[in-house]
Amino acid sequence: MNKIYCSHCGKEIKKDEEFIVASDNEVYCRDCVEENTFTTYSIGGEVVGDENDIEEYDTIEKFEKSLKDEIKHWENCLEEYKKSDDEHMITFYRRKLESAKSRYNEHFGE
């Protein structure tokens, strides 16, 4: 039987020792593995997002403020790049600003 070693630390994994094999076929000893929980959000059984793309708000006011802050951020970025004449980045920031304003108007109608 060949010896199996942890792909991270190089430690030999004994035959009665727990280990994991990751999707890339790499072997890792339990000492190197950190187990995490990943949260997903579902509506009616259909996943609508995960912890990386869902935002939770305590109040409508906090949601409105976050959208206004995002608009201000993109306005500032756009103004900065207008000074540089970088048309690619100016177009990028215009789109970001338009998207943020559109989301704000969708919910708050201003």
Short mmCIF file of N, CA and C in Angstrom, two decimals:
data_model
loop_
_atom_site.label_atom_id
_atom_site.label_comp_id
_atom_site.label_asym_id
_atom_site.label_seq_id
_atom_site.Cartn_x
_atom_site.Cartn_y
_atom_site.Cartn_z
N MET A 1 0.84 -1.18 0.00
CA MET A 1 0.00 0.00 0.00
C MET A 1 0.89 1.25 0.00
N ASN A 2 0.58 2.20 -0.89
CA ASN A 2 1.32 3.46 -0.94
C ASN A 2 0.96 4.34 0.25
N LYS A 3 1.87 5.16 0.64
CA LYS A 3 1.60 6.11 1.71
C LYS A 3 0.86 7.31 1.12
N ILE A 4 -0.04 7.85 1.93
CA ILE A 4 -0.81 9.03 1.51
C ILE A 4 -0.40 10.19 2.41
N TYR A 5 -0.16 11.33 1.78
CA TYR A 5 0.30 12.52 2.51
C TYR A 5 -0.68 13.66 2.30
N CYS A 6 -0.80 14.50 3.31
CA CYS A 6 -1.63 15.69 3.23
C CYS A 6 -1.04 16.64 2.18
N SER A 7 -1.89 17.13 1.29
CA SER A 7 -1.44 18.04 0.23
C SER A 7 -1.09 19.42 0.76
N HIS A 8 -1.49 19.72 1.99
CA HIS A 8 -1.19 21.04 2.56
C HIS A 8 0.07 21.01 3.43
N CYS A 9 0.09 20.11 4.42
CA CYS A 9 1.20 20.12 5.39
C CYS A 9 2.23 19.02 5.13
N GLY A 10 1.89 18.05 4.29
CA GLY A 10 2.84 16.99 3.97
C GLY A 10 2.86 15.84 4.96
N LYS A 11 2.06 15.92 6.01
CA LYS A 11 2.03 14.87 7.03
C LYS A 11 1.47 13.57 6.45
N GLU A 12 2.08 12.47 6.83
CA GLU A 12 1.57 11.16 6.40
C GLU A 12 0.24 10.90 7.10
N ILE A 13 -0.73 10.44 6.32
CA ILE A 13 -2.04 10.11 6.89
C ILE A 13 -2.05 8.61 7.18
N LYS A 14 -2.23 8.27 8.45
CA LYS A 14 -2.23 6.87 8.89
C LYS A 14 -3.52 6.19 8.45
N LYS A 15 -3.50 4.87 8.38
CA LYS A 15 -4.65 4.14 7.84
C LYS A 15 -5.91 4.24 8.70
N ASP A 16 -5.80 4.58 9.97
CA ASP A 16 -6.99 4.72 10.82
C ASP A 16 -7.32 6.18 11.12
N GLU A 17 -6.75 7.09 10.35
CA GLU A 17 -6.91 8.53 10.57
C GLU A 17 -7.93 9.10 9.57
N GLU A 18 -8.77 10.05 10.06
CA GLU A 18 -9.72 10.70 9.17
C GLU A 18 -9.01 11.70 8.27
N PHE A 19 -9.53 11.86 7.07
CA PHE A 19 -9.00 12.84 6.12
C PHE A 19 -10.10 13.16 5.12
N ILE A 20 -9.88 14.17 4.29
CA ILE A 20 -10.84 14.49 3.23
C ILE A 20 -10.12 14.50 1.88
N VAL A 21 -10.90 14.26 0.83
CA VAL A 21 -10.41 14.38 -0.53
C VAL A 21 -11.26 15.48 -1.16
N ALA A 22 -10.62 16.57 -1.58
CA ALA A 22 -11.32 17.70 -2.17
C ALA A 22 -11.62 17.43 -3.64
N SER A 23 -12.44 18.29 -4.22
CA SER A 23 -12.89 18.09 -5.60
C SER A 23 -11.75 18.04 -6.60
N ASP A 24 -10.62 18.63 -6.26
CA ASP A 24 -9.47 18.60 -7.16
C ASP A 24 -8.60 17.36 -6.92
N ASN A 25 -9.15 16.37 -6.19
CA ASN A 25 -8.48 15.11 -5.87
C ASN A 25 -7.28 15.28 -4.96
N GLU A 26 -7.26 16.39 -4.24
CA GLU A 26 -6.20 16.63 -3.25
C GLU A 26 -6.65 16.03 -1.92
N VAL A 27 -5.70 15.46 -1.19
CA VAL A 27 -5.97 14.83 0.09
C VAL A 27 -5.49 15.76 1.20
N TYR A 28 -6.33 15.95 2.24
CA TYR A 28 -5.99 16.82 3.36
C TYR A 28 -6.28 16.13 4.68
N CYS A 29 -5.34 16.26 5.63
CA CYS A 29 -5.55 15.69 6.95
C CYS A 29 -6.56 16.56 7.71
N ARG A 30 -7.19 16.00 8.73
CA ARG A 30 -8.20 16.75 9.50
C ARG A 30 -7.59 17.94 10.23
N ASP A 31 -6.30 17.88 10.54
CA ASP A 31 -5.66 19.01 11.22
C ASP A 31 -5.63 20.26 10.34
N CYS A 32 -5.57 20.07 9.03
CA CYS A 32 -5.47 21.20 8.10
C CYS A 32 -6.83 21.71 7.63
N VAL A 33 -7.86 20.91 7.82
CA VAL A 33 -9.18 21.25 7.30
C VAL A 33 -9.96 22.08 8.31
N GLU A 34 -10.52 23.17 7.83
CA GLU A 34 -11.43 23.98 8.64
C GLU A 34 -12.82 23.82 8.04
N GLU A 35 -13.74 23.36 8.83
CA GLU A 35 -15.10 23.12 8.35
C GLU A 35 -15.93 24.38 8.56
N ASN A 36 -16.67 24.79 7.52
CA ASN A 36 -17.50 25.99 7.58
C ASN A 36 -18.91 25.67 7.14
N THR A 37 -19.83 26.50 7.56
CA THR A 37 -21.21 26.38 7.13
C THR A 37 -21.48 27.50 6.13
N PHE A 38 -22.15 27.19 5.04
CA PHE A 38 -22.46 28.15 4.00
C PHE A 38 -23.98 28.33 3.98
N THR A 39 -24.45 29.55 4.11
CA THR A 39 -25.88 29.83 4.20
C THR A 39 -26.45 30.18 2.83
N THR A 40 -27.56 29.52 2.49
CA THR A 40 -28.31 29.89 1.30
C THR A 40 -29.70 30.33 1.75
N TYR A 41 -30.36 31.13 0.90
CA TYR A 41 -31.69 31.64 1.19
C TYR A 41 -32.66 31.13 0.13
N SER A 42 -33.78 30.58 0.58
CA SER A 42 -34.76 30.01 -0.33
C SER A 42 -36.12 30.65 -0.11
N ILE A 43 -36.86 30.75 -1.21
CA ILE A 43 -38.25 31.20 -1.17
C ILE A 43 -39.06 30.13 -1.89
N GLY A 44 -40.00 29.53 -1.19
CA GLY A 44 -40.81 28.49 -1.81
C GLY A 44 -40.01 27.32 -2.33
N GLY A 45 -38.91 27.01 -1.67
CA GLY A 45 -38.07 25.89 -2.07
C GLY A 45 -37.04 26.21 -3.12
N GLU A 46 -37.09 27.41 -3.70
CA GLU A 46 -36.12 27.80 -4.73
C GLU A 46 -35.06 28.72 -4.12
N VAL A 47 -33.81 28.39 -4.33
CA VAL A 47 -32.71 29.20 -3.81
C VAL A 47 -32.69 30.53 -4.55
N VAL A 48 -32.72 31.63 -3.78
CA VAL A 48 -32.70 32.97 -4.38
C VAL A 48 -31.36 33.67 -4.17
N GLY A 49 -30.50 33.08 -3.37
CA GLY A 49 -29.19 33.67 -3.16
C GLY A 49 -28.46 32.99 -2.03
N ASP A 50 -27.24 33.46 -1.79
CA ASP A 50 -26.45 32.92 -0.69
C ASP A 50 -25.85 34.06 0.11
N GLU A 51 -25.10 33.71 1.12
CA GLU A 51 -24.55 34.72 2.04
C GLU A 51 -23.64 35.72 1.35
N ASN A 52 -23.18 35.41 0.15
CA ASN A 52 -22.30 36.32 -0.57
C ASN A 52 -23.06 37.35 -1.39
N ASP A 53 -24.33 37.10 -1.67
CA ASP A 53 -25.05 38.05 -2.52
C ASP A 53 -26.41 38.49 -1.96
N ILE A 54 -26.67 38.20 -0.72
CA ILE A 54 -27.90 38.62 -0.06
C ILE A 54 -27.55 39.65 1.00
N GLU A 55 -28.31 40.71 1.05
CA GLU A 55 -28.13 41.71 2.10
C GLU A 55 -29.38 41.74 2.95
N GLU A 56 -29.19 41.82 4.24
CA GLU A 56 -30.31 41.85 5.18
C GLU A 56 -30.32 43.22 5.86
N TYR A 57 -31.52 43.79 6.00
CA TYR A 57 -31.66 45.11 6.61
C TYR A 57 -32.63 45.05 7.77
N ASP A 58 -32.35 45.84 8.80
CA ASP A 58 -33.23 45.92 9.97
C ASP A 58 -34.41 46.83 9.71
N THR A 59 -34.22 47.85 8.86
CA THR A 59 -35.28 48.82 8.60
C THR A 59 -35.25 49.26 7.14
N ILE A 60 -36.38 49.82 6.69
CA ILE A 60 -36.47 50.40 5.35
C ILE A 60 -35.50 51.57 5.23
N GLU A 61 -35.36 52.35 6.31
CA GLU A 61 -34.46 53.50 6.28
C GLU A 61 -33.02 53.09 6.03
N LYS A 62 -32.59 51.99 6.63
CA LYS A 62 -31.22 51.51 6.42
C LYS A 62 -31.02 51.04 4.98
N PHE A 63 -32.05 50.43 4.41
CA PHE A 63 -31.98 50.00 3.01
C PHE A 63 -31.88 51.22 2.10
N GLU A 64 -32.73 52.22 2.34
CA GLU A 64 -32.69 53.43 1.54
C GLU A 64 -31.34 54.13 1.65
N LYS A 65 -30.81 54.21 2.86
CA LYS A 65 -29.50 54.84 3.07
C LYS A 65 -28.40 54.09 2.33
N SER A 66 -28.45 52.76 2.33
CA SER A 66 -27.42 51.98 1.63
C SER A 66 -27.46 52.26 0.13
N LEU A 67 -28.66 52.40 -0.43
CA LEU A 67 -28.77 52.71 -1.85
C LEU A 67 -28.27 54.12 -2.15
N LYS A 68 -28.60 55.08 -1.28
CA LYS A 68 -28.11 56.45 -1.47
C LYS A 68 -26.58 56.50 -1.35
N ASP A 69 -26.04 55.75 -0.41
CA ASP A 69 -24.58 55.69 -0.25
C ASP A 69 -23.92 55.09 -1.49
N GLU A 70 -24.55 54.07 -2.05
CA GLU A 70 -24.00 53.45 -3.25
C GLU A 70 -24.02 54.43 -4.42
N ILE A 71 -25.12 55.17 -4.57
CA ILE A 71 -25.21 56.19 -5.62
C ILE A 71 -24.10 57.21 -5.46
N LYS A 72 -23.92 57.70 -4.24
CA LYS A 72 -22.87 58.68 -3.96
C LYS A 72 -21.49 58.12 -4.31
N HIS A 73 -21.25 56.86 -3.96
CA HIS A 73 -19.96 56.21 -4.25
C HIS A 73 -19.69 56.22 -5.75
N TRP A 74 -20.69 55.79 -6.55
CA TRP A 74 -20.48 55.73 -8.00
C TRP A 74 -20.37 57.13 -8.61
N GLU A 75 -21.07 58.10 -8.05
CA GLU A 75 -20.93 59.49 -8.51
C GLU A 75 -19.50 59.98 -8.29
N ASN A 76 -18.96 59.69 -7.12
CA ASN A 76 -17.58 60.10 -6.81
C ASN A 76 -16.57 59.43 -7.74
N CYS A 77 -16.76 58.14 -7.98
CA CYS A 77 -15.86 57.41 -8.89
C CYS A 77 -15.94 58.00 -10.30
N LEU A 78 -17.14 58.28 -10.75
CA LEU A 78 -17.33 58.84 -12.08
C LEU A 78 -16.66 60.20 -12.20
N GLU A 79 -16.83 61.04 -11.21
CA GLU A 79 -16.20 62.37 -11.23
C GLU A 79 -14.68 62.26 -11.27
N GLU A 80 -14.13 61.32 -10.54
CA GLU A 80 -12.68 61.12 -10.52
C GLU A 80 -12.18 60.71 -11.91
N TYR A 81 -12.87 59.76 -12.53
CA TYR A 81 -12.43 59.28 -13.84
C TYR A 81 -12.70 60.25 -14.97
N LYS A 82 -13.65 61.15 -14.79
CA LYS A 82 -13.87 62.18 -15.82
C LYS A 82 -12.64 63.07 -15.97
N LYS A 83 -11.88 63.20 -14.90
CA LYS A 83 -10.64 63.98 -14.94
C LYS A 83 -9.55 63.28 -15.75
N SER A 84 -9.64 61.98 -15.87
CA SER A 84 -8.57 61.20 -16.52
C SER A 84 -8.82 60.97 -18.01
N ASP A 85 -10.00 61.24 -18.48
CA ASP A 85 -10.38 60.98 -19.88
C ASP A 85 -10.30 59.51 -20.27
N ASP A 86 -10.40 58.61 -19.31
CA ASP A 86 -10.41 57.17 -19.57
C ASP A 86 -11.85 56.77 -19.90
N GLU A 87 -12.18 56.77 -21.19
CA GLU A 87 -13.56 56.55 -21.63
C GLU A 87 -14.11 55.19 -21.20
N HIS A 88 -13.25 54.19 -21.19
CA HIS A 88 -13.69 52.85 -20.76
C HIS A 88 -14.18 52.89 -19.31
N MET A 89 -13.40 53.48 -18.42
CA MET A 89 -13.77 53.54 -17.01
C MET A 89 -14.93 54.51 -16.78
N ILE A 90 -14.97 55.59 -17.54
CA ILE A 90 -16.09 56.53 -17.42
C ILE A 90 -17.39 55.81 -17.78
N THR A 91 -17.38 55.05 -18.85
CA THR A 91 -18.56 54.28 -19.25
C THR A 91 -18.92 53.25 -18.18
N PHE A 92 -17.91 52.58 -17.63
CA PHE A 92 -18.14 51.59 -16.57
C PHE A 92 -18.84 52.23 -15.37
N TYR A 93 -18.32 53.36 -14.91
CA TYR A 93 -18.90 54.01 -13.73
C TYR A 93 -20.25 54.63 -14.02
N ARG A 94 -20.48 55.08 -15.25
CA ARG A 94 -21.81 55.58 -15.62
C ARG A 94 -22.84 54.45 -15.51
N ARG A 95 -22.47 53.28 -16.00
CA ARG A 95 -23.38 52.13 -15.92
C ARG A 95 -23.66 51.74 -14.47
N LYS A 96 -22.60 51.73 -13.66
CA LYS A 96 -22.79 51.41 -12.24
C LYS A 96 -23.73 52.42 -11.58
N LEU A 97 -23.55 53.69 -11.87
CA LEU A 97 -24.38 54.76 -11.31
C LEU A 97 -25.82 54.61 -11.79
N GLU A 98 -26.01 54.37 -13.08
CA GLU A 98 -27.35 54.19 -13.63
C GLU A 98 -28.06 53.01 -12.97
N SER A 99 -27.33 51.92 -12.77
CA SER A 99 -27.90 50.74 -12.14
C SER A 99 -28.33 51.04 -10.70
N ALA A 100 -27.47 51.72 -9.96
CA ALA A 100 -27.79 52.06 -8.56
C ALA A 100 -29.00 53.00 -8.50
N LYS A 101 -29.05 53.97 -9.38
CA LYS A 101 -30.19 54.91 -9.40
C LYS A 101 -31.47 54.17 -9.78
N SER A 102 -31.37 53.25 -10.72
CA SER A 102 -32.53 52.48 -11.14
C SER A 102 -33.08 51.65 -9.98
N ARG A 103 -32.18 51.00 -9.22
CA ARG A 103 -32.62 50.21 -8.07
C ARG A 103 -33.25 51.10 -7.01
N TYR A 104 -32.68 52.28 -6.81
CA TYR A 104 -33.25 53.23 -5.84
C TYR A 104 -34.66 53.64 -6.29
N ASN A 105 -34.79 54.02 -7.55
CA ASN A 105 -36.08 54.46 -8.08
C ASN A 105 -37.12 53.34 -8.07
N GLU A 106 -36.68 52.13 -8.26
CA GLU A 106 -37.60 50.99 -8.23
C GLU A 106 -38.28 50.89 -6.88
N HIS A 107 -37.54 51.15 -5.80
CA HIS A 107 -38.07 50.98 -4.46
C HIS A 107 -38.60 52.28 -3.84
N PHE A 108 -37.99 53.41 -4.20
CA PHE A 108 -38.33 54.66 -3.52
C PHE A 108 -38.87 55.72 -4.46
N GLY A 109 -38.87 55.46 -5.76
CA GLY A 109 -39.55 56.26 -6.75
C GLY A 109 -39.18 57.72 -6.88
N GLU A 110 -37.96 58.06 -6.61
CA GLU A 110 -37.57 59.48 -6.76
C GLU A 110 -36.88 59.69 -8.09
#
